[in-house]
mmCIF file of C-alpha atoms in Angstrom:
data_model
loop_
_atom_site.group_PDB
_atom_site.id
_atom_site.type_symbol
_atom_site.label_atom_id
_atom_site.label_comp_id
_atom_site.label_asym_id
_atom_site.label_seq_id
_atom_site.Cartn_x
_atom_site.Cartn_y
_atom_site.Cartn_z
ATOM 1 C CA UNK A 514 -104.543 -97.894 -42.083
ATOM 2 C CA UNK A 515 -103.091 -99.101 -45.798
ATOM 3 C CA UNK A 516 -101.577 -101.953 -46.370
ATOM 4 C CA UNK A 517 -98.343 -101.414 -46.841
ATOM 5 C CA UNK A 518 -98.321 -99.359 -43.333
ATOM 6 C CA UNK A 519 -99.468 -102.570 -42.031
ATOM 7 C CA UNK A 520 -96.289 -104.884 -43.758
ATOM 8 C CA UNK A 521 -94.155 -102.128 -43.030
ATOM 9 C CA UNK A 522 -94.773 -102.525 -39.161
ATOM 10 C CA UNK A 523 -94.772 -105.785 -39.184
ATOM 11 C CA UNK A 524 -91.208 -106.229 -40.904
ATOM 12 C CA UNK A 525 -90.370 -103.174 -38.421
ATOM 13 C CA UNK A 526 -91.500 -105.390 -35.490
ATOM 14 C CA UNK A 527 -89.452 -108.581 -36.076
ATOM 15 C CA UNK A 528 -86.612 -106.050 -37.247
ATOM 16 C CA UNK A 529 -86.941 -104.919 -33.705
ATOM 17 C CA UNK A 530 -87.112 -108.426 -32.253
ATOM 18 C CA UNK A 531 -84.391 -109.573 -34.030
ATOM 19 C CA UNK A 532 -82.046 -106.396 -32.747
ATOM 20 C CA UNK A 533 -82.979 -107.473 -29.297
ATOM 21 C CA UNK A 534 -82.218 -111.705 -29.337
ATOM 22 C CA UNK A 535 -78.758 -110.383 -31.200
ATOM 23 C CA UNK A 536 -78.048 -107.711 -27.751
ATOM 24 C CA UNK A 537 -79.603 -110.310 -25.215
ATOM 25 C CA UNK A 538 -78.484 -114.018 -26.711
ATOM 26 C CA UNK A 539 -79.323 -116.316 -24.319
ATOM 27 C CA UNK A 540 -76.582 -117.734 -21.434
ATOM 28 C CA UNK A 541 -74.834 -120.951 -22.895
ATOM 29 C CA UNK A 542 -74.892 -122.140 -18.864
ATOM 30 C CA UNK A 543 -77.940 -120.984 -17.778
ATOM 31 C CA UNK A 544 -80.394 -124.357 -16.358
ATOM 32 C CA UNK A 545 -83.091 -125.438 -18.764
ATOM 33 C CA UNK A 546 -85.978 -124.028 -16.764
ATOM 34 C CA UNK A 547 -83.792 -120.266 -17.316
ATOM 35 C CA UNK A 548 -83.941 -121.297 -21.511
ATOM 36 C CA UNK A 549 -87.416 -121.752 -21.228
ATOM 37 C CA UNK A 550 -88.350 -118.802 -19.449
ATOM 38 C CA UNK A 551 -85.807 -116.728 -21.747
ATOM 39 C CA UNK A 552 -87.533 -117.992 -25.002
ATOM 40 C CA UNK A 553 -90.542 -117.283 -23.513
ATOM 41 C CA UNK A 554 -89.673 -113.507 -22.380
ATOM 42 C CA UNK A 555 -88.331 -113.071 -26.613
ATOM 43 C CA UNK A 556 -91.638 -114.541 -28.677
ATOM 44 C CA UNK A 557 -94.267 -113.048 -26.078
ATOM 45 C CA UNK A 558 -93.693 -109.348 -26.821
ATOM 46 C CA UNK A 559 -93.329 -110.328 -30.516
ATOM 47 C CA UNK A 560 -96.258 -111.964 -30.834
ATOM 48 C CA UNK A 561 -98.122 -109.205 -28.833
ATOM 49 C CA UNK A 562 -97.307 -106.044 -31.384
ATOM 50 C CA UNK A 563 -98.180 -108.644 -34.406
ATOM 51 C CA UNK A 564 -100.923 -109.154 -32.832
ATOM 52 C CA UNK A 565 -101.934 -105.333 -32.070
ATOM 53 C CA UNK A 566 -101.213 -104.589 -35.472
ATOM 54 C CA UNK A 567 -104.116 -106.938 -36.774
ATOM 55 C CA UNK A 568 -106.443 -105.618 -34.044
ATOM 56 C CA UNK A 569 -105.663 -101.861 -35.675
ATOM 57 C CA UNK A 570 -106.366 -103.461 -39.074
ATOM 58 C CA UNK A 571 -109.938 -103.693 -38.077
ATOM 59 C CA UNK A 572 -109.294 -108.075 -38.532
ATOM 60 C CA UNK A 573 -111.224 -108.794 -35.218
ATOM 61 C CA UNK A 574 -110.324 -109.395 -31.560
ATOM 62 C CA UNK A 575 -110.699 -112.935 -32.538
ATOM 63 C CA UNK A 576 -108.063 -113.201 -35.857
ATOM 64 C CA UNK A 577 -105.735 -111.001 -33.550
ATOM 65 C CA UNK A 578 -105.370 -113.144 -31.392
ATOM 66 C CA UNK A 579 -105.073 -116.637 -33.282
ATOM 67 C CA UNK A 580 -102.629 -114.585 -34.950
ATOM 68 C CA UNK A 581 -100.531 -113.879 -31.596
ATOM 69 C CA UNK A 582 -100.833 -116.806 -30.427
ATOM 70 C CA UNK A 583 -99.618 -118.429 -33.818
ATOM 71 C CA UNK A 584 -96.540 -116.222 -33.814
ATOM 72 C CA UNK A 585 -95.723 -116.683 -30.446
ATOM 73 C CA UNK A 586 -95.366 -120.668 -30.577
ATOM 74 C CA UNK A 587 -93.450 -120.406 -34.238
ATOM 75 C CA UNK A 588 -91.106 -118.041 -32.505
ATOM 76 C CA UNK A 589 -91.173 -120.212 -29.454
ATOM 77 C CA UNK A 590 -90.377 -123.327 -32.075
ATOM 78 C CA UNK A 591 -87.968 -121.537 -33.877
ATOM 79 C CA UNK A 592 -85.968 -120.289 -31.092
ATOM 80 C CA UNK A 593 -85.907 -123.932 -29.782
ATOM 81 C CA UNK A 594 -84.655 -125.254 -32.995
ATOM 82 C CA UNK A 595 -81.873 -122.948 -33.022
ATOM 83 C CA UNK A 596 -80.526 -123.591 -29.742
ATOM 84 C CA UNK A 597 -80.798 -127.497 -30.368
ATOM 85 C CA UNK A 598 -79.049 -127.224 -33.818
ATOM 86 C CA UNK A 599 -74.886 -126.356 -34.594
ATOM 87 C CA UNK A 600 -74.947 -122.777 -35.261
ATOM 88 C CA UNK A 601 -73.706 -121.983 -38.847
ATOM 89 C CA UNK A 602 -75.142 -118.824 -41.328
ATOM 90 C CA UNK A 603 -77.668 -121.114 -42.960
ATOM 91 C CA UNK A 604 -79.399 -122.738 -40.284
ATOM 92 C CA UNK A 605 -79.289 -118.965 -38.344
ATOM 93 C CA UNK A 606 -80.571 -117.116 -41.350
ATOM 94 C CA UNK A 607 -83.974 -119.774 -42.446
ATOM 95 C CA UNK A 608 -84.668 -120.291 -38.633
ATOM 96 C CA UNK A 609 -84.107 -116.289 -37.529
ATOM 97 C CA UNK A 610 -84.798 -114.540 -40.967
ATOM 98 C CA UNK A 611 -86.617 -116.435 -43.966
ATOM 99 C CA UNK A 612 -89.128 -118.697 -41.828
ATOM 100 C CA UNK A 613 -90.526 -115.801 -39.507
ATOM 101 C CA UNK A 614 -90.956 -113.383 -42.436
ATOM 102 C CA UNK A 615 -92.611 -116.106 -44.397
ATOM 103 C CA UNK A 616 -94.862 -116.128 -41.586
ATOM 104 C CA UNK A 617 -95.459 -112.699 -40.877
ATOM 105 C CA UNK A 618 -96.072 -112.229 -45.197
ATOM 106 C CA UNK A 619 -98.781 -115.027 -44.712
ATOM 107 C CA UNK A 620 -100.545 -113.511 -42.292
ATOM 108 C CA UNK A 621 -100.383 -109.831 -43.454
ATOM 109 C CA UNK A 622 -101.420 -111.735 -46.915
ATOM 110 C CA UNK A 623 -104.446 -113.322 -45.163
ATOM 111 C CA UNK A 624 -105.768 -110.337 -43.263
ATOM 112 C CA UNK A 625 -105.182 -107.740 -46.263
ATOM 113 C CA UNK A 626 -106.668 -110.430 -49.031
ATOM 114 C CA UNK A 627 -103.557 -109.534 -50.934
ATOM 115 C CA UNK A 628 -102.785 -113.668 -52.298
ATOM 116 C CA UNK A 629 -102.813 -112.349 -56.337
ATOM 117 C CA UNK A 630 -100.731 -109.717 -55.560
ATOM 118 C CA UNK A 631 -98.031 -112.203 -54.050
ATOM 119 C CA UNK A 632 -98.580 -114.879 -56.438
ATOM 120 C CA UNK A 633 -97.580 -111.717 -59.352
ATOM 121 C CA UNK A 634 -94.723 -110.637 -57.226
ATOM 122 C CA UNK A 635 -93.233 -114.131 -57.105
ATOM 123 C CA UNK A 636 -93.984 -114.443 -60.864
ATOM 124 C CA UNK A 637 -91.504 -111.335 -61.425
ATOM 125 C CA UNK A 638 -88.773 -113.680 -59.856
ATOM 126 C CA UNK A 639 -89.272 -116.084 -63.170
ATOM 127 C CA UNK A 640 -88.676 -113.393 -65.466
ATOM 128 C CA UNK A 641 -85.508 -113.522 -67.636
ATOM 129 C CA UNK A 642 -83.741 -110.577 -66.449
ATOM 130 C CA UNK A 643 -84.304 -111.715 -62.896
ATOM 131 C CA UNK A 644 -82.965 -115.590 -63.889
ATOM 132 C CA UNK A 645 -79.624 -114.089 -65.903
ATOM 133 C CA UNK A 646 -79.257 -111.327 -62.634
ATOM 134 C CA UNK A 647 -79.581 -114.395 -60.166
ATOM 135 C CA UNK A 648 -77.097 -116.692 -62.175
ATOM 136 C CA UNK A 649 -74.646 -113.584 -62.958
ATOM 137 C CA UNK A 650 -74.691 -113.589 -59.130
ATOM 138 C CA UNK A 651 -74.572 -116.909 -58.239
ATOM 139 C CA UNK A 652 -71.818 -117.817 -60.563
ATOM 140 C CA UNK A 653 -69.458 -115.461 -59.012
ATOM 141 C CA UNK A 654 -69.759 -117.387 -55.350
ATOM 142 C CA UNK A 655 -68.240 -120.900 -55.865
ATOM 143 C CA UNK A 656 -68.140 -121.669 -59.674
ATOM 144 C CA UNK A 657 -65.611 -118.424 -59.839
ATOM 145 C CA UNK A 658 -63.325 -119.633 -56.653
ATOM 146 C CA UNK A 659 -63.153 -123.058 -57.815
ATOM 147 C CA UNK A 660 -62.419 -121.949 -61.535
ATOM 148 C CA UNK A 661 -59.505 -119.339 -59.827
ATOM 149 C CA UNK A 662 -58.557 -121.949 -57.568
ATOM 150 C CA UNK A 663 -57.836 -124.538 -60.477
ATOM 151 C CA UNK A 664 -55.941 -121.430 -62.301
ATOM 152 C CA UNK A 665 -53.855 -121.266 -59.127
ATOM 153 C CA UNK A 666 -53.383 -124.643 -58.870
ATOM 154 C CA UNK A 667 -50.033 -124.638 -60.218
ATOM 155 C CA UNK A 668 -48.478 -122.239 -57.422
ATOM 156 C CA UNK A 669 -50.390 -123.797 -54.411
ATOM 157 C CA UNK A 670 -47.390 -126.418 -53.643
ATOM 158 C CA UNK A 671 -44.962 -123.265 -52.814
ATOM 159 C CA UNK A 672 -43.909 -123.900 -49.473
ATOM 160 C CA UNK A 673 -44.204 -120.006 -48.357
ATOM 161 C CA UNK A 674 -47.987 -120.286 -50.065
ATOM 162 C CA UNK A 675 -48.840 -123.513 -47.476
ATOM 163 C CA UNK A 676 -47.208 -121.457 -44.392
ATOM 164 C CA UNK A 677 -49.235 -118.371 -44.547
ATOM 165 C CA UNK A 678 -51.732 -117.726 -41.928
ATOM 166 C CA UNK A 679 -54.901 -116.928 -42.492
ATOM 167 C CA UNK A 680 -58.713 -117.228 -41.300
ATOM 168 C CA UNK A 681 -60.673 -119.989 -41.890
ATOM 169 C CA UNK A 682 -62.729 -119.439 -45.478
ATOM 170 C CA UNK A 683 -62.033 -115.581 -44.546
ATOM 171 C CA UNK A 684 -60.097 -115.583 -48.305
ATOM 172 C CA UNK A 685 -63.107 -117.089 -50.110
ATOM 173 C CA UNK A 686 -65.554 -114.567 -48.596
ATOM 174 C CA UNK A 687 -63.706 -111.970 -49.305
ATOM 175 C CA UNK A 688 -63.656 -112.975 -53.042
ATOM 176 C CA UNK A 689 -67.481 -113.040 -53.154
ATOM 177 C CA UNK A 690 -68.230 -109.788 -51.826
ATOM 178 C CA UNK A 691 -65.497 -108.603 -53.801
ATOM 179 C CA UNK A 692 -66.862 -110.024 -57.303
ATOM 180 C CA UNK A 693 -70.958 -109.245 -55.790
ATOM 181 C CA UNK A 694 -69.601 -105.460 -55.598
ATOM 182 C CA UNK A 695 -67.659 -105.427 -58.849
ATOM 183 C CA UNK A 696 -70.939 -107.335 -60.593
ATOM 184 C CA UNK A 697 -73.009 -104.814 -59.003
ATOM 185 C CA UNK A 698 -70.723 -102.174 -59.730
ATOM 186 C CA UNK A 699 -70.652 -102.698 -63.797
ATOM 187 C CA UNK A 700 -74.358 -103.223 -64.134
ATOM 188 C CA UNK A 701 -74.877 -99.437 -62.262
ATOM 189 C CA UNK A 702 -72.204 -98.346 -64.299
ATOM 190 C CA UNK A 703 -69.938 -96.534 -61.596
ATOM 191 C CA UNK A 704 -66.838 -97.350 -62.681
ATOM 192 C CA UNK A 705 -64.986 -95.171 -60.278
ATOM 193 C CA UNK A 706 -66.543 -97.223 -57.659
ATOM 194 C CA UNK A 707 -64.835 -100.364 -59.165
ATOM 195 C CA UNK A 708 -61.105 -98.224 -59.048
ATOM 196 C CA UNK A 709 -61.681 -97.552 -55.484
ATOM 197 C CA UNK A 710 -62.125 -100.910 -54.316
ATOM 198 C CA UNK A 711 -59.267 -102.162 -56.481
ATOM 199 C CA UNK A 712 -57.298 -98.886 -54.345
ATOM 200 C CA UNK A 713 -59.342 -100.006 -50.879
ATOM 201 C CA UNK A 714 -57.574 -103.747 -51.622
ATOM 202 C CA UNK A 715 -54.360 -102.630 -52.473
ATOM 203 C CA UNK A 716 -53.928 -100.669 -49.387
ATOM 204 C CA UNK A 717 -55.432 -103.421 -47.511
ATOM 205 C CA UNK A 718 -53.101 -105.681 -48.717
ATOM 206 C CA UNK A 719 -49.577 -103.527 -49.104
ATOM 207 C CA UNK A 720 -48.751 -104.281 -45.326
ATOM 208 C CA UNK A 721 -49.185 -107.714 -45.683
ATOM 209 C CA UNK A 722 -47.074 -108.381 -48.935
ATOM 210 C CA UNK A 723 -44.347 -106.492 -48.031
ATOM 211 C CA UNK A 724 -43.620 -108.685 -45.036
ATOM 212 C CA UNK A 725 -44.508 -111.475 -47.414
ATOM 213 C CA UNK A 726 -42.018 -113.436 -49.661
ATOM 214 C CA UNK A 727 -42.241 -112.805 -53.440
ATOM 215 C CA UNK A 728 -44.205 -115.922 -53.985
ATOM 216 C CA UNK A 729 -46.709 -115.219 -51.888
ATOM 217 C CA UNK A 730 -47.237 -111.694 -53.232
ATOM 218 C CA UNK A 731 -46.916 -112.752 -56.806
ATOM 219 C CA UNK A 732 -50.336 -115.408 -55.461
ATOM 220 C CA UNK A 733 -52.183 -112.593 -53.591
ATOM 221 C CA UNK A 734 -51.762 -110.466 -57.428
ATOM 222 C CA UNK A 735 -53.098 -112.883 -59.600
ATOM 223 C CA UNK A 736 -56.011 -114.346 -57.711
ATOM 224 C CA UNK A 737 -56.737 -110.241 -57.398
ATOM 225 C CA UNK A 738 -56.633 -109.734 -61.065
ATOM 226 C CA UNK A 739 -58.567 -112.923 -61.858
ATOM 227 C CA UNK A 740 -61.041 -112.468 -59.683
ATOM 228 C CA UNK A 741 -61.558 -108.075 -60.983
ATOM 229 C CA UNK A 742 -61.289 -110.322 -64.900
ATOM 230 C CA UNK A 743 -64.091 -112.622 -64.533
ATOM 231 C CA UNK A 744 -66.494 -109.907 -62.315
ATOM 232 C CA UNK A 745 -65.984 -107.137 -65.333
ATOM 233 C CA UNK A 746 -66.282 -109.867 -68.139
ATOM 234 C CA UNK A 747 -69.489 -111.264 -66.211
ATOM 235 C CA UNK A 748 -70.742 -107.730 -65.392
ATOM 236 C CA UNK A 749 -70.503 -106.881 -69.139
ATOM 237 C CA UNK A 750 -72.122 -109.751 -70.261
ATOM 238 C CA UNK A 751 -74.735 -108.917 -68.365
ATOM 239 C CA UNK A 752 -74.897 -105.873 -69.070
ATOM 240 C CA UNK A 753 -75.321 -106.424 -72.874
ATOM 241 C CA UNK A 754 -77.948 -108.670 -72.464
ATOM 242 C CA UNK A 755 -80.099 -106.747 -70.180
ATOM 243 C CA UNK A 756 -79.537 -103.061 -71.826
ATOM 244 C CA UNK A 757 -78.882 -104.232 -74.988
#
């Protein structure tokens, strides 16, 4: 079996595994013997197909099985962790995401003697196209709100602008998929794609400003257009840099 069919089933089986804790989460009243058993009933099956996948790899009974067992109690740690910890998107994403595929990559790394070819995929990450990409990207998360927020700043003590209603950091989300698509947008160079979201937004947002009083419409426009300004300026920056 190649390598790659190998990775392949192993990111297919925690895909699988993670499908299932998301349609079964576990009970928040169920007794503590019921959390252990459930935690138990989640990392045994997962550590089972890893390990059947390193038995077809021709590793040995005995490596297929340290390396089920080894899953089984990260999973079983893991799962633990995230029960005992406030739920919020970082702590769900290392403890449900990054950790067991670090895991999984070390031992399909270990059984495939594939170390160099890791150590030159992570070098690719250090490259200078992949450093301006990652701060192109990062800079249009927080630096860009705070940097539109202090633009705004003037028009925030409107009374109508402190009334609205609205969903807890729902606005600042919305700006950073919004500038990640734009970004991504310039640097594939469908511009129509950029027009349509602009169209998507407006529609999105027609209902709600023309309920809305002047000021709060006149707020809603500018933090669009600022927002479209400093994703096309930063896409074309990027742009020139990387294509020349």
């Amino acid at each position: 079996m190649p390598d790659s069919t190998n990775l392949l089933l192993l990111l297919l089986i925690h895909t699988l595994a993670t499908l299932l804790i998301y349609m079964f989460p576990f009970p928040a009243d169920a007794a503590q013997r019921q959390r252990y058993s459930w935690l138990t009933a989640k990392a045994l099956p997962y550590g089972m197909a890893v390990g059947g996948v390193m038995l077809a790899t021709a590793t040995g009974v005995g490596w297929s099985l340290v390396v089920a067992i080894l899953v089984i109690t990260s999973q079983l740690t893991l799962e633990t962790l995230k029960q005992s910890k406030a739920r919020n998107f970082a702590v769900d994403l290392m403890l449900t995401h990054l950790l067991p595929l670090a895991l999984l990559l070390a031992i399909w790394c270990s059984s495939t003697h594939n170390w160099q070819g890791l150590g030159e995929l992570l070098s690719t990450l250090f490259e200078p196209e992949m450093l301006i990409l990652l701060i192109a990207y990062m800079f249009m998360s927080h630096p860009t709100s705070a940097l539109i927020a202090q633009l705004l700043r003037p028009w925030l003590n409107n009374n109508d602008l402190r009334d609205e209603a609205s969903l807890k950091n729902a606005g600042k989300l919305i700006g950073f998929l919004e500038r990640f698509l734009i970004l991504t947008f310039v640097l594939l160079g469908q511009w129509s794609a950029i027009g349509f979201l602009l169209a998507a937004k407006s529609i999105m947002r027609f209902n709600d400003t023309r309920t809305a009083q002047r000021p709060v419409s006149e707020y809603v426009l500018l933090g669009t257009l600022l927002s479209f300004t400093f994703s096309l300026m930063m896409g074309i920056t990027v742009s020139k840099l990387l294509y020349g």
